[in-house]
Coordinates of C-alpha atoms in Angstrom, one line a residue:
X238 CA -0.5 -0.5 0.4
X239 CA 1.3 3.3 -0.8
X240 CA 1.7 5.9 1.7
X241 CA 1.8 9.3 0.8
X242 CA 4.7 11.4 1.2
X243 CA 5.4 13.9 4.4
X244 CA 7.0 17.6 4.9
X245 CA 7.5 17.7 8.6
X246 CA 10.6 19.0 9.3
X247 CA 12.0 15.6 11.5
X248 CA 12.4 15.5 15.0
X249 CA 9.1 17.4 15.9
X250 CA 6.8 15.8 18.5
X251 CA 3.5 15.1 17.8
X252 CA 1.5 14.3 20.3
X253 CA -2.8 13.7 20.1
X254 CA -1.7 13.9 15.7
X255 CA -0.9 17.8 15.8
X256 CA 2.5 18.7 13.9
X257 CA 4.3 21.8 15.4
X258 CA 7.3 22.5 12.6
X259 CA 10.4 24.5 12.7
X260 CA 10.9 27.2 9.8
X261 CA 13.3 26.2 7.2
X262 CA 15.3 28.5 4.9
X263 CA 14.3 27.9 1.5
X264 CA 16.2 25.4 -0.5
X265 CA 17.8 27.9 -3.2
X266 CA 16.4 26.5 -6.6
X267 CA 19.0 27.9 -9.0
X268 CA 19.8 25.6 -12.2
X269 CA 22.2 22.7 -11.4
X270 CA 22.6 23.9 -7.3
X271 CA 21.7 20.1 -6.5
X272 CA 22.5 18.2 -9.5
X273 CA 26.3 17.7 -8.5
X274 CA 24.7 16.0 -4.7
X275 CA 22.8 13.3 -7.0
X276 CA 25.8 12.2 -9.5
X277 CA 25.6 7.7 -9.3
X278 CA 29.2 8.1 -8.2
X279 CA 31.2 6.3 -5.0
X280 CA 32.6 9.7 -3.9
X281 CA 29.1 11.1 -3.6
X282 CA 30.0 14.0 -0.9
X283 CA 26.1 13.7 0.6
X284 CA 27.6 9.3 0.9
X285 CA 30.5 10.6 2.4
X286 CA 29.1 13.7 4.6
X287 CA 26.8 11.4 6.5
X288 CA 30.0 8.6 7.2
X289 CA 32.2 11.7 8.1
X290 CA 31.0 11.4 11.8
X291 CA 31.3 15.5 11.9
X292 CA 27.8 16.5 12.9
X293 CA 27.7 20.0 11.0
X294 CA 28.4 17.7 7.7
X295 CA 25.7 15.2 8.8
X296 CA 23.2 17.6 9.1
X297 CA 24.4 19.2 5.9
X298 CA 23.4 16.1 3.5
X299 CA 20.9 15.3 5.7
X300 CA 19.3 18.7 4.8
X301 CA 20.1 17.7 1.3
X302 CA 18.7 14.4 1.4
X303 CA 15.4 15.9 3.0
X304 CA 14.8 18.1 0.5
X305 CA 15.2 15.3 -2.4
X306 CA 13.4 12.6 -0.6
X307 CA 10.2 13.2 -1.5
X308 CA 11.1 13.4 -5.4
X309 CA 9.5 10.9 -7.9
X310 CA 13.0 10.5 -9.7
X311 CA 15.4 10.7 -6.3
X312 CA 15.9 6.8 -6.3
X313 CA 18.8 5.4 -3.2
X314 CA 20.0 2.6 -5.6
X315 CA 21.7 5.2 -8.0
X316 CA 23.9 6.6 -5.1
X317 CA 26.2 3.7 -4.3
X318 CA 26.4 3.5 -0.3
X319 CA 23.9 5.5 0.2
X320 CA 20.9 2.8 2.0
X321 CA 23.5 1.6 4.1
X322 CA 24.9 5.2 5.4
X323 CA 21.3 5.7 6.1
X324 CA 20.8 3.0 8.3
X325 CA 23.4 3.5 10.3
X326 CA 21.7 6.3 12.8
X327 CA 18.1 4.3 13.2
X328 CA 20.1 1.1 13.8
X329 CA 21.8 2.8 16.7
X330 CA 18.5 3.9 18.0
X331 CA 16.8 1.5 18.1
X332 CA 19.7 -0.4 19.5
X333 CA 21.2 2.0 22.4
X334 CA 19.9 5.7 21.6
X335 CA 16.4 4.6 22.7
X336 CA 18.5 4.1 26.3
X337 CA 20.5 6.6 26.6
X338 CA 16.7 9.0 25.5
X339 CA 15.4 7.6 28.7
X340 CA 17.7 8.7 31.3
X341 CA 16.6 12.1 30.0
X342 CA 12.9 12.0 29.3
X343 CA 12.8 14.4 32.1
X344 CA 15.8 16.4 31.9
X345 CA 17.4 17.8 28.7
X346 CA 19.3 15.3 26.5
X347 CA 23.3 16.3 25.9
X348 CA 24.2 17.9 23.0
X349 CA 26.0 15.5 21.9
X350 CA 23.5 13.1 22.6
X351 CA 20.7 15.1 21.3
X352 CA 22.4 15.8 17.6
X353 CA 23.1 11.7 17.6
X354 CA 18.9 11.5 18.3
X355 CA 18.3 14.5 15.5
X356 CA 20.5 12.5 13.0
X357 CA 18.3 9.1 13.3
X358 CA 15.2 11.0 13.5
X359 CA 16.1 12.5 10.0
X360 CA 17.7 9.1 8.7
X361 CA 14.5 7.3 9.1
X362 CA 12.7 9.9 8.3
X363 CA 14.2 10.2 5.0
X364 CA 13.9 6.3 4.0
X365 CA 10.2 6.6 5.3
X366 CA 9.3 9.4 2.2
X367 CA 11.7 7.3 -0.3
X368 CA 9.7 4.5 0.0
X369 CA 6.4 7.1 -1.4
X370 CA 7.7 5.4 -5.2
X371 CA 7.5 2.5 -5.8
X372 CA 11.6 1.9 -6.7
X373 CA 12.7 2.5 -3.4
X374 CA 10.4 0.5 -1.5
X375 CA 11.4 -2.5 -3.8
X376 CA 15.2 -1.8 -3.4
X377 CA 13.8 -1.7 0.8
X378 CA 11.9 -4.7 0.9
X379 CA 14.7 -6.6 0.0
X380 CA 17.5 -5.0 2.1
X381 CA 18.6 -7.6 4.9
X382 CA 19.0 -4.5 6.7
X383 CA 15.3 -3.1 6.8
X384 CA 13.6 -5.0 9.1
X385 CA 15.5 -5.9 11.8
X386 CA 15.9 -2.2 11.7
X387 CA 12.2 -2.1 11.8
X388 CA 11.8 -4.9 14.5
X389 CA 14.1 -3.3 16.4
X390 CA 12.7 -0.3 16.8
X391 CA 9.0 -1.6 17.5
X392 CA 10.3 -4.0 20.2
X393 CA 12.5 -2.4 22.1
X394 CA 10.8 1.8 21.9
X395 CA 7.8 2.6 24.0
X396 CA 5.5 4.5 22.0
X397 CA 3.7 6.2 24.8
X398 CA 6.7 8.4 25.6
X399 CA 7.7 11.5 23.3
X400 CA 10.7 11.0 23.0
X401 CA 10.0 8.1 20.8
X402 CA 6.6 8.2 19.3
X403 CA 7.7 10.2 15.8
X404 CA 10.3 7.5 15.5
X405 CA 8.1 4.8 16.1
X406 CA 5.5 6.5 13.7
X407 CA 7.9 6.7 11.2
X408 CA 9.2 2.9 11.6
X409 CA 5.0 1.8 11.1
X410 CA 5.1 4.3 8.2
X411 CA 8.0 3.1 6.6
X412 CA 7.2 -0.9 7.3
X413 CA 3.3 -0.2 5.9
X414 CA 5.1 0.7 2.2
X415 CA 7.0 -2.9 2.8
X416 CA 4.3 -4.4 4.6
X417 CA 3.5 -7.2 1.2
X418 CA 6.0 -9.7 1.8
X419 CA 6.3 -9.1 5.4
X420 CA 6.1 -12.6 7.9
X421 CA 5.2 -12.6 11.0
X422 CA 7.6 -14.6 13.4
X423 CA 6.4 -17.4 15.0
X424 CA 5.5 -16.2 18.7
X425 CA 7.3 -19.0 20.3
X426 CA 10.1 -18.0 18.9
X427 CA 12.7 -15.8 20.6
X428 CA 12.6 -13.4 17.1
X429 CA 11.8 -9.8 17.2
X430 CA 8.2 -9.0 17.5
X431 CA 6.5 -6.3 15.9
X432 CA 2.7 -7.6 16.7
X433 CA 2.7 -6.5 20.6
X434 CA 3.8 -4.0 20.1
X435 CA 1.3 -2.7 17.4
X436 CA -1.3 -3.5 19.4
X437 CA -1.1 -1.5 22.4
X438 CA -0.3 1.5 20.4
X439 CA -3.7 0.3 18.2
X440 CA -5.6 -0.4 21.5
X441 CA -4.3 1.9 24.4
X442 CA -2.2 5.0 22.5
X443 CA -3.9 8.7 23.2
X444 CA -1.8 9.2 19.3
X445 CA -4.0 9.9 16.6
X446 CA -1.0 9.6 14.2
X447 CA 0.0 6.6 16.1
X448 CA -3.7 4.7 16.0
X449 CA -4.8 5.2 12.4
X450 CA -1.0 4.6 11.1
X451 CA -0.9 0.7 13.2
X452 CA -4.4 -0.1 12.9
X453 CA -3.9 0.7 9.2
X454 CA -0.6 -1.9 9.3
X455 CA -2.1 -4.7 11.3
X456 CA -4.9 -4.9 8.7
X457 CA -2.5 -4.8 5.9
X458 CA -0.1 -7.8 7.6
X459 CA -3.1 -9.7 8.3
X460 CA -4.5 -9.9 5.0
X461 CA -0.9 -12.1 4.6
X462 CA -2.6 -15.3 4.8
X463 CA 0.6 -16.5 6.2
X464 CA 0.1 -14.2 8.9
X465 CA -3.5 -15.3 10.0
X466 CA -2.4 -17.0 12.8
X467 CA -1.0 -14.3 14.5
X468 CA -5.3 -13.6 14.9
X469 CA -6.7 -13.2 18.0
X470 CA -10.7 -12.9 18.3
X471 CA -9.8 -10.8 21.0
X472 CA -7.4 -8.4 20.1
X473 CA -7.0 -4.9 21.8
X474 CA -7.3 -3.5 18.0
X475 CA -10.5 -4.8 17.1
X476 CA -11.6 -3.4 20.3
X477 CA -10.1 -0.2 19.4
X478 CA -11.5 -0.2 15.4
X479 CA -15.1 -0.9 17.1
X480 CA -14.8 2.4 19.4
X481 CA -13.3 4.4 17.0
X482 CA -16.1 3.0 14.0
X483 CA -19.2 6.0 15.3
X484 CA -16.1 9.1 14.5
X485 CA -18.0 10.2 11.5
X486 CA -16.6 13.3 11.9
X487 CA -12.9 11.4 11.9
X488 CA -12.6 10.2 8.1
X489 CA -8.9 9.0 8.2
X490 CA -9.4 6.9 11.9
X491 CA -12.9 5.6 10.6
X492 CA -11.2 4.8 7.2
X493 CA -7.9 2.6 9.7
X494 CA -10.9 1.4 11.6
X495 CA -12.7 -0.2 8.8
X496 CA -9.8 -1.7 6.8
X497 CA -8.8 -3.8 10.2
X498 CA -12.1 -4.8 10.9
X499 CA -12.3 -6.2 7.0
X500 CA -8.8 -7.7 7.6
X501 CA -9.3 -9.4 10.9
X502 CA -13.4 -10.6 9.9
X503 CA -12.5 -12.0 6.8
X504 CA -11.1 -15.0 8.0
X505 CA -14.3 -17.3 9.3
X506 CA -13.4 -18.8 12.7
X507 CA -12.8 -14.8 13.7
X508 CA -16.2 -13.6 12.4
X509 CA -17.9 -16.6 13.4
X510 CA -16.6 -15.1 16.8
X511 CA -17.2 -11.9 16.6
X512 CA -21.5 -12.9 16.2
X513 CA -21.0 -13.5 19.5
X514 CA -18.9 -10.6 20.4
X515 CA -21.7 -7.9 22.7
X516 CA -21.4 -4.6 20.5
X517 CA -21.4 -6.7 17.4
X518 CA -25.2 -5.5 17.1
X519 CA -24.6 -1.7 17.4
X520 CA -21.0 -2.6 15.2
X521 CA -23.9 -3.3 12.1
X522 CA -26.0 -0.6 13.4
X523 CA -22.7 2.3 12.9
X524 CA -22.5 0.3 10.1
X525 CA -25.0 0.6 8.1
X526 CA -25.4 4.3 9.3
X527 CA -21.9 5.0 7.7
X528 CA -23.9 3.8 4.2
X529 CA -26.2 6.1 4.8
X530 CA -23.6 8.8 5.5
X531 CA -21.9 8.7 2.1
X532 CA -24.6 8.1 0.0
X533 CA -25.0 11.2 -2.5
X534 CA -28.3 11.8 -3.7
X535 CA -30.3 13.6 -6.1
X536 CA -34.0 14.4 -6.4
X537 CA -35.1 14.1 -9.4
X538 CA -39.1 15.5 -10.3
X539 CA -40.7 13.7 -12.9
X540 CA -44.3 15.3 -14.9
X541 CA -46.6 12.5 -16.4
X542 CA -49.2 15.0 -16.3
X543 CA -51.8 14.1 -19.1
X544 CA -53.3 16.8 -21.8
X545 CA -55.9 19.0 -20.0
X546 CA -57.3 22.3 -20.3
X547 CA -58.8 24.5 -17.7
X548 CA -62.0 26.9 -17.7
X549 CA -62.7 29.3 -15.2
X550 CA -65.8 28.2 -12.6
X551 CA -69.1 30.3 -12.7
X552 CA -71.3 30.1 -9.6
X553 CA -74.8 28.3 -11.3
X554 CA -77.4 28.8 -9.0
X555 CA -80.4 26.3 -9.8
X556 CA -83.2 27.7 -8.2
X557 CA -85.9 25.3 -7.0
X558 CA -89.0 24.9 -9.0
X559 CA -91.9 27.8 -8.6
X560 CA -95.8 27.6 -9.4
X561 CA -95.9 29.9 -12.8
X562 CA -98.7 31.7 -13.5
X563 CA -100.8 29.4 -15.7
X564 CA -100.0 26.5 -13.5
X565 CA -101.6 28.2 -10.7
X566 CA -104.7 28.6 -12.7
X567 CA -104.8 25.3 -13.8
X568 CA -104.3 23.6 -10.0
X569 CA -107.2 27.0 -8.7
X570 CA -109.9 25.3 -10.3
X571 CA -109.1 21.9 -9.7
X572 CA -111.7 20.1 -6.4
X573 CA -109.7 18.5 -3.4
X574 CA -108.0 16.5 -3.2
X575 CA -107.3 15.9 -6.5
X576 CA -105.6 19.7 -6.4
X577 CA -103.5 18.8 -3.6
X578 CA -101.9 15.8 -5.6
X579 CA -101.4 17.9 -8.9
X580 CA -99.6 20.3 -6.9
X581 CA -97.2 18.0 -5.0
X582 CA -96.7 16.3 -8.8
X583 CA -95.4 19.7 -10.0
X584 CA -93.9 20.6 -7.0
X585 CA -91.9 17.9 -5.5
X586 CA -90.1 15.0 -6.8
X587 CA -89.2 11.3 -5.3
X588 CA -85.4 10.9 -4.1
X589 CA -84.7 8.5 -1.6
X590 CA -82.2 10.8 0.4
X591 CA -84.6 13.6 0.2
X592 CA -86.0 15.2 2.5
X593 CA -88.4 17.9 3.5
X594 CA -89.9 19.0 7.5
X595 CA -93.8 18.7 7.8
X596 CA -93.8 22.0 8.1
X597 CA -92.6 23.4 4.9
X598 CA -94.2 21.0 2.8
X599 CA -97.7 22.4 4.7
X600 CA -96.4 26.4 4.4
X601 CA -96.0 25.6 0.8
X602 CA -99.9 24.4 0.1
X603 CA -101.6 26.9 2.8
X604 CA -99.1 29.8 0.4
X605 CA -100.5 28.6 -2.6
X606 CA -103.2 28.2 -2.2
X607 CA -104.9 30.5 1.0
X608 CA -105.9 33.9 -1.7
X609 CA -108.2 31.0 -3.6
X610 CA -110.1 29.5 -0.5
X611 CA -113.2 31.3 -1.1
X612 CA -113.1 28.4 -4.5
X613 CA -112.3 25.1 -3.1
X614 CA -110.9 25.1 0.7
X615 CA -108.0 24.0 1.8
X616 CA -107.1 21.1 3.8
X617 CA -106.1 20.9 6.9
X618 CA -102.1 20.2 7.6
X619 CA -102.8 16.0 8.8
X620 CA -104.3 15.5 5.3
X621 CA -101.8 17.1 3.5
X622 CA -99.2 15.3 5.2
X623 CA -101.2 12.1 4.4
X624 CA -101.7 12.5 1.0
X625 CA -97.7 12.5 0.4
X626 CA -98.0 9.0 0.1
X627 CA -100.6 8.9 -2.0
X628 CA -98.3 10.5 -5.0
X629 CA -95.1 9.3 -3.6
X630 CA -95.6 6.0 -2.4
X631 CA -92.0 5.3 -1.4
X632 CA -92.0 8.7 0.9
X633 CA -93.5 8.3 4.8
X634 CA -93.7 10.8 7.2
X635 CA -92.0 10.4 10.4
X636 CA -90.6 11.8 13.6
X637 CA -86.9 12.1 14.5
X638 CA -85.9 11.6 18.0
X639 CA -83.8 14.8 19.5
X640 CA -84.2 17.0 21.2
X641 CA -85.4 18.6 20.0
X642 CA -87.5 16.0 17.5
X643 CA -88.2 16.8 14.2
X644 CA -91.0 16.1 11.8
X645 CA -89.6 15.2 8.2
X646 CA -91.6 13.5 5.4
X647 CA -88.6 11.1 4.0
X648 CA -88.1 10.6 0.3
X649 CA -88.8 13.6 -1.5
X650 CA -87.6 16.8 -2.3
X651 CA -88.4 20.2 -4.1
X652 CA -88.1 19.8 -7.8
X653 CA -85.3 21.6 -9.7
X654 CA -85.6 24.0 -12.9
X655 CA -83.8 22.1 -15.7
X656 CA -82.3 25.1 -16.9
X657 CA -79.9 27.4 -15.0
X658 CA -82.2 30.8 -13.4
X659 CA -80.4 34.3 -13.9
X660 CA -79.4 35.2 -10.7
X661 CA -81.2 38.8 -10.9
X662 CA -84.2 38.3 -12.6
X663 CA -87.6 39.8 -12.0
X664 CA -90.5 37.5 -10.4
X665 CA -92.6 40.7 -10.0
X666 CA -97.0 39.9 -11.3
X667 CA -96.2 36.6 -10.6
X668 CA -92.8 35.6 -12.1
X669 CA -94.3 37.5 -15.4
X670 CA -92.3 40.5 -15.7
X671 CA -90.5 40.4 -19.2
X672 CA -87.7 43.2 -17.9
X673 CA -84.3 41.7 -18.5
X674 CA -81.8 40.2 -15.8
X675 CA -79.8 42.8 -14.1
X676 CA -76.5 42.7 -12.9
X677 CA -76.5 43.4 -9.5
X678 CA -79.4 42.9 -6.6
X679 CA -79.0 46.8 -6.3
X680 CA -80.6 47.2 -10.0
X681 CA -83.2 44.8 -9.3
X682 CA -84.4 46.7 -6.4
X683 CA -84.8 49.3 -8.2
X684 CA -86.4 48.1 -10.7
X685 CA -89.3 46.4 -8.2
X686 CA -89.6 50.3 -6.8
X687 CA -90.9 51.0 -9.7
X688 CA -93.2 48.4 -9.6
X689 CA -94.2 49.3 -6.3
X690 CA -94.8 52.9 -7.0
X691 CA -96.4 52.3 -10.0
X692 CA -99.2 51.0 -8.4
X693 CA -102.3 53.4 -7.7
X694 CA -103.3 50.8 -4.4
X695 CA -102.1 52.1 -1.6
X696 CA -101.7 48.9 0.3
X697 CA -100.8 46.6 -3.0
X698 CA -100.2 43.0 -2.1
X699 CA -96.3 41.8 -2.8
X700 CA -96.5 39.8 -5.9
X701 CA -93.4 38.5 -6.2
X702 CA -93.6 34.6 -7.8
X703 CA -95.8 33.0 -5.2
X704 CA -95.1 35.1 -2.0
X705 CA -98.1 34.5 0.0
X706 CA -97.9 38.7 1.8
X707 CA -100.7 40.3 2.2
X708 CA -102.1 44.2 0.9
X709 CA -100.0 46.0 3.2
X710 CA -98.5 49.9 2.9
X711 CA -96.3 50.6 0.6
X712 CA -93.9 51.8 3.3
X713 CA -93.5 48.6 4.7
X714 CA -93.9 46.8 1.7
X715 CA -90.2 48.1 0.2
X716 CA -87.9 46.5 3.3
X717 CA -90.5 43.3 2.4
X718 CA -88.7 43.2 -1.0
X719 CA -85.1 43.1 -0.1
X720 CA -86.3 39.5 1.5
X721 CA -86.6 38.7 -2.1
X722 CA -83.2 39.6 -3.4
X723 CA -80.0 37.4 -4.1
X724 CA -76.8 38.1 -2.1
X725 CA -74.5 39.8 -4.8
X726 CA -71.9 37.3 -3.5
X727 CA -71.3 33.7 -4.9
X728 CA -72.4 30.7 -2.4
X729 CA -69.2 30.3 -0.7
X730 CA -66.8 27.3 -1.5
X731 CA -64.8 25.2 0.4
X732 CA -61.6 25.8 0.7
X733 CA -60.1 23.2 -1.0
X734 CA -62.1 24.0 -4.0
X735 CA -60.2 25.8 -7.0
X736 CA -61.6 28.6 -9.3
X737 CA -61.1 26.2 -12.2
X738 CA -62.1 23.3 -13.7
X739 CA -60.1 20.9 -15.4
X740 CA -61.8 19.2 -18.8
X741 CA -60.2 16.6 -21.3
X742 CA -58.8 18.5 -24.3
X743 CA -61.7 17.0 -26.7
X744 CA -63.4 20.0 -26.9
X745 CA -65.9 19.3 -23.6
X746 CA -68.0 21.8 -22.3
X747 CA -69.2 24.2 -19.1
X748 CA -71.6 23.8 -17.6
X749 CA -71.9 20.1 -18.2
X750 CA -75.2 18.9 -19.1
X751 CA -75.5 16.2 -16.9
X752 CA -72.4 16.3 -14.0
X753 CA -73.3 12.4 -13.7
X754 CA -72.1 11.3 -16.6
X755 CA -69.0 13.2 -17.4
X756 CA -65.8 11.8 -17.7
X757 CA -63.4 12.4 -14.7
X758 CA -60.8 14.6 -16.2
X759 CA -57.4 13.5 -16.1
X760 CA -55.1 15.6 -12.8
X761 CA -54.0 18.8 -14.2
X762 CA -50.4 18.2 -12.8
X763 CA -49.0 15.1 -11.5
X764 CA -45.2 14.9 -10.4
X765 CA -43.5 12.1 -9.8
X766 CA -40.5 13.1 -6.9
X767 CA -37.9 10.4 -6.2
X768 CA -34.2 10.3 -4.8
X769 CA -31.4 8.4 -6.9
X770 CA -27.9 8.3 -6.3
X771 CA -25.8 10.6 -8.0
X772 CA -22.4 8.0 -7.9
X773 CA -21.4 5.1 -6.5
X774 CA -20.0 5.1 -3.0
X775 CA -16.5 5.5 -1.8
X776 CA -13.9 3.4 -0.9
X777 CA -14.9 3.7 3.3
X778 CA -18.2 3.0 2.3
X779 CA -17.4 0.2 0.4
X780 CA -15.3 -1.6 3.0
X781 CA -18.1 -1.1 5.3
X782 CA -20.7 -3.0 2.8
X783 CA -18.0 -5.4 2.6
X784 CA -17.9 -6.4 6.4
X785 CA -21.5 -6.1 6.0
X786 CA -21.6 -8.9 3.9
X787 CA -19.1 -10.9 5.5
X788 CA -21.9 -10.7 8.8
X789 CA -24.9 -11.5 6.7
X790 CA -23.4 -14.2 4.5
X791 CA -22.2 -15.6 8.1
X792 CA -25.4 -15.1 9.7
X793 CA -27.8 -16.9 7.3
X794 CA -26.3 -18.6 4.6
X795 CA -25.1 -21.2 6.9
X796 CA -28.6 -22.3 7.5
X797 CA -29.2 -22.2 4.0
X798 CA -26.4 -24.7 2.5
X799 CA -27.7 -27.4 5.2
X800 CA -28.6 -30.3 2.1
X801 CA -32.7 -30.5 2.9
X802 CA -33.1 -34.0 5.2
X803 CA -35.6 -37.6 4.0
X804 CA -38.0 -37.5 6.7
X805 CA -42.1 -37.9 6.4
X806 CA -42.5 -34.2 4.8
X807 CA -39.2 -33.8 2.7
X808 CA -38.0 -35.7 0.4
X809 CA -33.8 -34.5 0.5
X810 CA -31.7 -34.5 -2.5
X811 CA -32.4 -37.8 -5.3
X812 CA -29.9 -40.4 -4.1
X813 CA -28.5 -39.2 -0.9
X814 CA -28.5 -41.5 2.1
X815 CA -28.9 -40.2 5.7
X816 CA -26.8 -42.6 8.5
X817 CA -28.7 -40.4 11.3
X818 CA -31.4 -43.2 12.1
X819 CA -33.2 -39.6 12.7
X820 CA -31.9 -37.4 14.9
X821 CA -33.1 -34.6 14.9
X822 CA -30.7 -33.0 17.4
X823 CA -28.5 -30.4 15.3
X824 CA -25.5 -30.5 18.2
X825 CA -24.2 -26.5 18.6
X826 CA -20.7 -26.7 18.3
X827 CA -18.5 -24.1 19.6
X828 CA -22.1 -22.1 19.6
X829 CA -21.6 -21.1 16.1
X830 CA -26.1 -22.0 15.9
X831 CA -26.3 -19.6 18.6
X832 CA -23.5 -16.7 16.9
X833 CA -25.8 -17.3 13.7
X834 CA -29.1 -16.6 15.4
X835 CA -27.4 -13.5 17.3
X836 CA -26.6 -12.6 13.7
X837 CA -29.5 -12.9 12.2
X838 CA -31.5 -10.5 15.2
X839 CA -29.0 -8.3 14.4
X840 CA -29.8 -7.8 10.4
X841 CA -33.3 -8.0 12.1
X842 CA -33.3 -5.0 14.1
X843 CA -32.2 -2.7 11.2
X844 CA -33.9 -4.0 8.3
X845 CA -35.5 -0.5 8.1
X846 CA -31.9 1.3 7.7
X847 CA -31.1 -0.9 5.3
X848 CA -34.3 -0.5 3.1
X849 CA -32.9 3.2 3.0
X850 CA -29.5 2.4 1.5
X851 CA -29.2 3.3 -2.5
X852 CA -26.4 2.5 -4.6
X853 CA -25.9 3.5 -8.2
X854 CA -24.5 0.0 -8.9
X855 CA -26.6 -2.6 -9.8
X856 CA -24.5 -5.2 -8.3
X857 CA -23.6 -3.7 -5.2
X858 CA -28.0 -3.1 -4.8
X859 CA -28.7 -6.4 -4.9
X860 CA -26.5 -7.1 -2.5
X861 CA -28.7 -4.3 -0.2
X862 CA -31.8 -5.9 -1.2
X863 CA -31.3 -9.7 -0.8
X864 CA -29.9 -9.1 2.8
X865 CA -33.7 -7.0 3.0
X866 CA -35.1 -9.3 2.3
X867 CA -33.4 -11.8 4.4
X868 CA -34.1 -9.7 7.1
X869 CA -37.3 -9.7 6.7
X870 CA -37.5 -14.0 6.5
X871 CA -36.0 -13.6 9.4
X872 CA -38.1 -11.4 11.1
X873 CA -41.2 -13.6 10.3
X874 CA -39.8 -16.3 11.5
X875 CA -38.7 -15.5 15.0

């Protein structure tokens, strides 16, 4: 794994991931100024200066190499003896110098020892930065002095002290660059073993930079199949990775934790043991939450509206039918109860849901025929109500319980005029006035006053339609006329009712002749809004998905891979003969079945969170769909 070069000045201590650089004079970048220092000759001045033992010369050479080591053109093997020269000071510090540093932990070191320690820090820093270039990494990985230096550093030095923190950090990052072929020694041997120190750093250190480097290096080392024997289900690094996983704001630390978790759980014995871990359900929840936090979505609006048109809505008032002059003259001459029957047929219609109060029914009859009682007497109220059943057999007079009680006739309703009458039409002279409809109620009222003033009778009756008001003075009749005028405001609409009406685009007109036969119009505007992923998840989210997939396979697939048994209700596989004599009890070896049950319960707990995960790649999305379906299947089975 390639590591990025660092440009921080060696010798600067880092605590909790913070760096405090020391100001340096910038390099001279004039043409050919440093070219001759990098000439591939045995008498290269930088190599001779490092080996000279003169502090000023050593400092000068290391300073030049510090500036050159991050350049892609800087190749260690092109300068004979340079690699061996750079090993000398770090080897001294990893085997002897650290002891001197520990003696002066609370006090300043002597100048001579301080300079040696600084040379060691700068040398290992140069090696670390050089390893970011692939040819240099190959050179150091095959050098006989690299692993002994790094194993000594990670075994002898205490990483928790400020004096050793930077040296250990450079050693860990250098080992990352060459970790591909590194084989950890057997713990039973007496060889130097860096693993305990790396586990201590990952699990207990308070230095963020060291924790990230240690977790990254452990993930690389344990990905090697030959190092899997060193895995431990109770590893401090595992506990640290689980502990740091929810820190989504610290991207570097979360990625290092994810990489270690993936390397640790990629081995079946470790994932089976992790299913018994008390923090396994919460770890799964955090992994799904991380997927949700990393997905980037966009909102898509799709218009699926059909072709339609909207026209302004007009208020149509359909008045109830009143007796015309001709109808009234015809009915007046009829004897009772024939007149009552014909009057009901004209004024009412049978309606199952209709309802009128008995008082309204009687009042309409009385007002129409009382002025003509001298020809034929009017019926009493009870006879009028009884006649309803003669004309409308389905109608029924009833008393609705209260309070208050209501006496109604159910099954009939007022007849409506077939055509909408103008709102401000004059109905004087018993609806025979020939004046055109007016635009406003004020104009209609002025017109009615003209009718009133033109009458020579000082106490005329009200001649509006069928109004039964008897003769009265003109002064009292003027305010009465206002009761016959419609309001200038249209009837109130429901708050959800629009000011326009949607009709089909095929020329449908409004008002509708028969609204009950109207074809349902399309919706005016139909938009579908949904979210979709913009891009595939980043690498850290993919690592989290792989970890979830490993836990899923260990929790669910083991049960589905069991061969069907042959019994009274199962056929099994053709040709397969079982020797278990019908023993239905499955032995839970090592608690594997219990671990699988815990895993399934954990996935059931996060099923709704997984439903919200969206991925652009269809293959990855199919993984999520499969896990969601399996989680719901586990819910129903439980």
